[in-house]
Amino acid sequence: MIDEPPRPSWQMDWTKQAQDDFQSMPAEGRDLIMSARAELVTANDPYFRGIDADASLPHWMTVRPLASTSPGGPHIVDLAGGRGWLVYTFIRRHTEPQIVVTDAFWA
């Protein structure tokens, strides 16, 4: 038996603050965040690395590193032209890799 690396669907966890912020958003923001969540947990690489790696994402969603000097660190999902965002880190453990959302915002 070959021990294959983990594949999507990834688990997603939220910090308490991010979860509280998400729950207090208007329905429009929650809907877009849940759509973005669906894209993240089913992506082969939640960091969308490489040229045009995020070409298949919806037009209202972009993914980039939070700091260009840390491409393997936290990433931000910009939603609806900057009206909202999610900041997350992908923890690439061999067993149970997961995405941890640390910040959620909607204006």
JSON list of C-alpha atoms in Angstrom, two decimals:
[
{"chain": "A", "resi": 1, "resn": "MET", "atom": "CA", "xyz": [0.00, 0.00, 0.00]},
{"chain": "A", "resi": 2, "resn": "ILE", "atom": "CA", "xyz": [1.33, 3.43, -0.97]},
{"chain": "A", "resi": 3, "resn": "ASP", "atom": "CA", "xyz": [1.08, 6.15, 1.63]},
{"chain": "A", "resi": 4, "resn": "GLU", "atom": "CA", "xyz": [-0.39, 9.00, -0.45]},
{"chain": "A", "resi": 5, "resn": "PRO", "atom": "CA", "xyz": [-0.38, 12.63, 0.64]},
{"chain": "A", "resi": 6, "resn": "PRO", "atom": "CA", "xyz": [-3.67, 14.02, 1.90]},
{"chain": "A", "resi": 7, "resn": "ARG", "atom": "CA", "xyz": [-6.10, 15.41, -0.66]},
{"chain": "A", "resi": 8, "resn": "PRO", "atom": "CA", "xyz": [-9.09, 17.76, -0.44]},
{"chain": "A", "resi": 9, "resn": "SER", "atom": "CA", "xyz": [-11.64, 18.21, 1.10]},
{"chain": "A", "resi": 10, "resn": "TRP", "atom": "CA", "xyz": [-9.62, 19.95, 3.78]},
{"chain": "A", "resi": 11, "resn": "GLN", "atom": "CA", "xyz": [-10.93, 20.63, 7.25]},
{"chain": "A", "resi": 12, "resn": "MET", "atom": "CA", "xyz": [-11.52, 24.28, 8.14]},
{"chain": "A", "resi": 13, "resn": "ASP", "atom": "CA", "xyz": [-11.35, 25.70, 11.63]},
{"chain": "A", "resi": 14, "resn": "TRP", "atom": "CA", "xyz": [-12.00, 29.25, 12.78]},
{"chain": "A", "resi": 15, "resn": "THR", "atom": "CA", "xyz": [-10.56, 31.26, 15.64]},
{"chain": "A", "resi": 16, "resn": "LYS", "atom": "CA", "xyz": [-13.24, 32.38, 18.09]},
{"chain": "A", "resi": 17, "resn": "GLN", "atom": "CA", "xyz": [-12.94, 36.01, 16.95]},
{"chain": "A", "resi": 18, "resn": "ALA", "atom": "CA", "xyz": [-13.18, 35.12, 13.24]},
{"chain": "A", "resi": 19, "resn": "GLN", "atom": "CA", "xyz": [-16.25, 32.96, 13.94]},
{"chain": "A", "resi": 20, "resn": "ASP", "atom": "CA", "xyz": [-17.90, 35.76, 15.93]},
{"chain": "A", "resi": 21, "resn": "ASP", "atom": "CA", "xyz": [-17.15, 38.28, 13.15]},
{"chain": "A", "resi": 22, "resn": "PHE", "atom": "CA", "xyz": [-18.57, 35.90, 10.55]},
{"chain": "A", "resi": 23, "resn": "GLN", "atom": "CA", "xyz": [-21.77, 35.35, 12.52]},
{"chain": "A", "resi": 24, "resn": "SER", "atom": "CA", "xyz": [-22.36, 39.08, 12.93]},
{"chain": "A", "resi": 25, "resn": "MET", "atom": "CA", "xyz": [-22.06, 39.81, 9.17]},
{"chain": "A", "resi": 26, "resn": "PRO", "atom": "CA", "xyz": [-25.03, 40.61, 6.98]},
{"chain": "A", "resi": 27, "resn": "ALA", "atom": "CA", "xyz": [-26.34, 37.70, 4.88]},
{"chain": "A", "resi": 28, "resn": "GLU", "atom": "CA", "xyz": [-24.59, 38.94, 1.72]},
{"chain": "A", "resi": 29, "resn": "GLY", "atom": "CA", "xyz": [-21.18, 38.74, 3.40]},
{"chain": "A", "resi": 30, "resn": "ARG", "atom": "CA", "xyz": [-21.86, 35.35, 5.00]},
{"chain": "A", "resi": 31, "resn": "ASP", "atom": "CA", "xyz": [-22.98, 33.94, 1.63]},
{"chain": "A", "resi": 32, "resn": "LEU", "atom": "CA", "xyz": [-19.79, 35.06, -0.13]},
{"chain": "A", "resi": 33, "resn": "ILE", "atom": "CA", "xyz": [-17.62, 33.81, 2.72]},
{"chain": "A", "resi": 34, "resn": "MET", "atom": "CA", "xyz": [-19.31, 30.40, 2.58]},
{"chain": "A", "resi": 35, "resn": "SER", "atom": "CA", "xyz": [-18.77, 30.30, -1.20]},
{"chain": "A", "resi": 36, "resn": "ALA", "atom": "CA", "xyz": [-15.10, 31.18, -0.69]},
{"chain": "A", "resi": 37, "resn": "ARG", "atom": "CA", "xyz": [-14.89, 28.49, 1.99]},
{"chain": "A", "resi": 38, "resn": "ALA", "atom": "CA", "xyz": [-16.19, 25.92, -0.50]},
{"chain": "A", "resi": 39, "resn": "GLU", "atom": "CA", "xyz": [-13.46, 26.94, -2.98]},
{"chain": "A", "resi": 40, "resn": "LEU", "atom": "CA", "xyz": [-10.72, 26.72, -0.33]},
{"chain": "A", "resi": 41, "resn": "VAL", "atom": "CA", "xyz": [-11.61, 23.34, 1.15]},
{"chain": "A", "resi": 42, "resn": "THR", "atom": "CA", "xyz": [-11.83, 21.69, -2.27]},
{"chain": "A", "resi": 43, "resn": "ALA", "atom": "CA", "xyz": [-8.69, 23.23, -3.83]},
{"chain": "A", "resi": 44, "resn": "ASN", "atom": "CA", "xyz": [-5.73, 20.93, -4.46]},
{"chain": "A", "resi": 45, "resn": "ASP", "atom": "CA", "xyz": [-3.50, 23.68, -3.04]},
{"chain": "A", "resi": 46, "resn": "PRO", "atom": "CA", "xyz": [-5.36, 26.19, -0.83]},
{"chain": "A", "resi": 47, "resn": "TYR", "atom": "CA", "xyz": [-2.50, 28.65, -1.38]},
{"chain": "A", "resi": 48, "resn": "PHE", "atom": "CA", "xyz": [-3.10, 28.65, -5.17]},
{"chain": "A", "resi": 49, "resn": "ARG", "atom": "CA", "xyz": [0.63, 28.77, -5.92]},
{"chain": "A", "resi": 50, "resn": "GLY", "atom": "CA", "xyz": [1.96, 29.08, -9.45]},
{"chain": "A", "resi": 51, "resn": "ILE", "atom": "CA", "xyz": [1.15, 30.98, -12.60]},
{"chain": "A", "resi": 52, "resn": "ASP", "atom": "CA", "xyz": [-2.62, 31.23, -13.09]},
{"chain": "A", "resi": 53, "resn": "ALA", "atom": "CA", "xyz": [-3.21, 28.72, -10.28]},
{"chain": "A", "resi": 54, "resn": "ASP", "atom": "CA", "xyz": [-6.29, 30.68, -9.24]},
{"chain": "A", "resi": 55, "resn": "ALA", "atom": "CA", "xyz": [-7.68, 31.11, -12.78]},
{"chain": "A", "resi": 56, "resn": "SER", "atom": "CA", "xyz": [-10.62, 28.84, -11.96]},
{"chain": "A", "resi": 57, "resn": "LEU", "atom": "CA", "xyz": [-11.76, 30.94, -8.98]},
{"chain": "A", "resi": 58, "resn": "PRO", "atom": "CA", "xyz": [-14.92, 33.05, -9.27]},
{"chain": "A", "resi": 59, "resn": "HIS", "atom": "CA", "xyz": [-14.30, 36.60, -10.53]},
{"chain": "A", "resi": 60, "resn": "TRP", "atom": "CA", "xyz": [-15.20, 38.09, -7.14]},
{"chain": "A", "resi": 61, "resn": "MET", "atom": "CA", "xyz": [-12.49, 36.16, -5.26]},
{"chain": "A", "resi": 62, "resn": "THR", "atom": "CA", "xyz": [-8.69, 36.53, -5.29]},
{"chain": "A", "resi": 63, "resn": "VAL", "atom": "CA", "xyz": [-6.10, 34.74, -3.15]},
{"chain": "A", "resi": 64, "resn": "ARG", "atom": "CA", "xyz": [-2.65, 36.06, -2.32]},
{"chain": "A", "resi": 65, "resn": "PRO", "atom": "CA", "xyz": [-0.04, 35.81, 0.44]},
{"chain": "A", "resi": 66, "resn": "LEU", "atom": "CA", "xyz": [-0.63, 38.28, 3.25]},
{"chain": "A", "resi": 67, "resn": "ALA", "atom": "CA", "xyz": [3.08, 39.20, 3.00]},
{"chain": "A", "resi": 68, "resn": "SER", "atom": "CA", "xyz": [4.98, 38.72, -0.25]},
{"chain": "A", "resi": 69, "resn": "THR", "atom": "CA", "xyz": [8.05, 37.74, 1.78]},
{"chain": "A", "resi": 70, "resn": "SER", "atom": "CA", "xyz": [6.18, 34.77, 3.26]},
{"chain": "A", "resi": 71, "resn": "PRO", "atom": "CA", "xyz": [4.55, 32.81, 0.41]},
{"chain": "A", "resi": 72, "resn": "GLY", "atom": "CA", "xyz": [4.05, 29.78, 2.67]},
{"chain": "A", "resi": 73, "resn": "GLY", "atom": "CA", "xyz": [2.50, 31.81, 5.48]},
{"chain": "A", "resi": 74, "resn": "PRO", "atom": "CA", "xyz": [-0.91, 33.36, 6.02]},
{"chain": "A", "resi": 75, "resn": "HIS", "atom": "CA", "xyz": [-2.95, 34.15, 2.91]},
{"chain": "A", "resi": 76, "resn": "ILE", "atom": "CA", "xyz": [-5.81, 36.53, 2.30]},
{"chain": "A", "resi": 77, "resn": "VAL", "atom": "CA", "xyz": [-8.92, 35.94, 0.22]},
{"chain": "A", "resi": 78, "resn": "ASP", "atom": "CA", "xyz": [-10.19, 39.28, -1.07]},
{"chain": "A", "resi": 79, "resn": "LEU", "atom": "CA", "xyz": [-13.93, 39.20, -1.70]},
{"chain": "A", "resi": 80, "resn": "ALA", "atom": "CA", "xyz": [-16.07, 41.38, -3.95]},
{"chain": "A", "resi": 81, "resn": "GLY", "atom": "CA", "xyz": [-13.37, 43.88, -4.86]},
{"chain": "A", "resi": 82, "resn": "GLY", "atom": "CA", "xyz": [-12.22, 44.42, -1.29]},
{"chain": "A", "resi": 83, "resn": "ARG", "atom": "CA", "xyz": [-15.60, 44.60, 0.46]},
{"chain": "A", "resi": 84, "resn": "GLY", "atom": "CA", "xyz": [-14.56, 41.67, 2.59]},
{"chain": "A", "resi": 85, "resn": "TRP", "atom": "CA", "xyz": [-11.81, 39.20, 3.27]},
{"chain": "A", "resi": 86, "resn": "LEU", "atom": "CA", "xyz": [-10.68, 36.07, 5.03]},
{"chain": "A", "resi": 87, "resn": "VAL", "atom": "CA", "xyz": [-7.18, 35.60, 6.40]},
{"chain": "A", "resi": 88, "resn": "TYR", "atom": "CA", "xyz": [-6.17, 31.97, 6.74]},
{"chain": "A", "resi": 89, "resn": "THR", "atom": "CA", "xyz": [-3.24, 29.61, 7.15]},
{"chain": "A", "resi": 90, "resn": "PHE", "atom": "CA", "xyz": [-3.06, 26.16, 5.61]},
{"chain": "A", "resi": 91, "resn": "ILE", "atom": "CA", "xyz": [-1.49, 23.69, 8.03]},
{"chain": "A", "resi": 92, "resn": "ARG", "atom": "CA", "xyz": [-0.06, 20.95, 5.84]},
{"chain": "A", "resi": 93, "resn": "ARG", "atom": "CA", "xyz": [0.08, 18.06, 8.31]},
{"chain": "A", "resi": 94, "resn": "HIS", "atom": "CA", "xyz": [0.33, 14.55, 6.93]},
{"chain": "A", "resi": 95, "resn": "THR", "atom": "CA", "xyz": [-2.74, 13.50, 8.86]},
{"chain": "A", "resi": 96, "resn": "GLU", "atom": "CA", "xyz": [-5.66, 15.88, 9.00]},
{"chain": "A", "resi": 97, "resn": "PRO", "atom": "CA", "xyz": [-4.33, 18.96, 7.20]},
{"chain": "A", "resi": 98, "resn": "GLN", "atom": "CA", "xyz": [-6.54, 21.94, 7.81]},
{"chain": "A", "resi": 99, "resn": "ILE", "atom": "CA", "xyz": [-7.22, 25.56, 6.98]},
{"chain": "A", "resi": 100, "resn": "VAL", "atom": "CA", "xyz": [-7.39, 27.91, 9.97]},
{"chain": "A", "resi": 101, "resn": "VAL", "atom": "CA", "xyz": [-9.28, 31.19, 9.46]},
{"chain": "A", "resi": 102, "resn": "THR", "atom": "CA", "xyz": [-7.88, 33.90, 11.74]},
{"chain": "A", "resi": 103, "resn": "ASP", "atom": "CA", "xyz": [-9.75, 36.95, 10.43]},
{"chain": "A", "resi": 104, "resn": "ALA", "atom": "CA", "xyz": [-13.07, 37.53, 8.69]},
{"chain": "A", "resi": 105, "resn": "PHE", "atom": "CA", "xyz": [-14.35, 40.94, 7.61]},
{"chain": "A", "resi": 106, "resn": "TRP", "atom": "CA", "xyz": [-17.22, 42.38, 5.59]},
{"chain": "A", "resi": 107, "resn": "ALA", "atom": "CA", "xyz": [-17.95, 46.07, 5.05]}
]
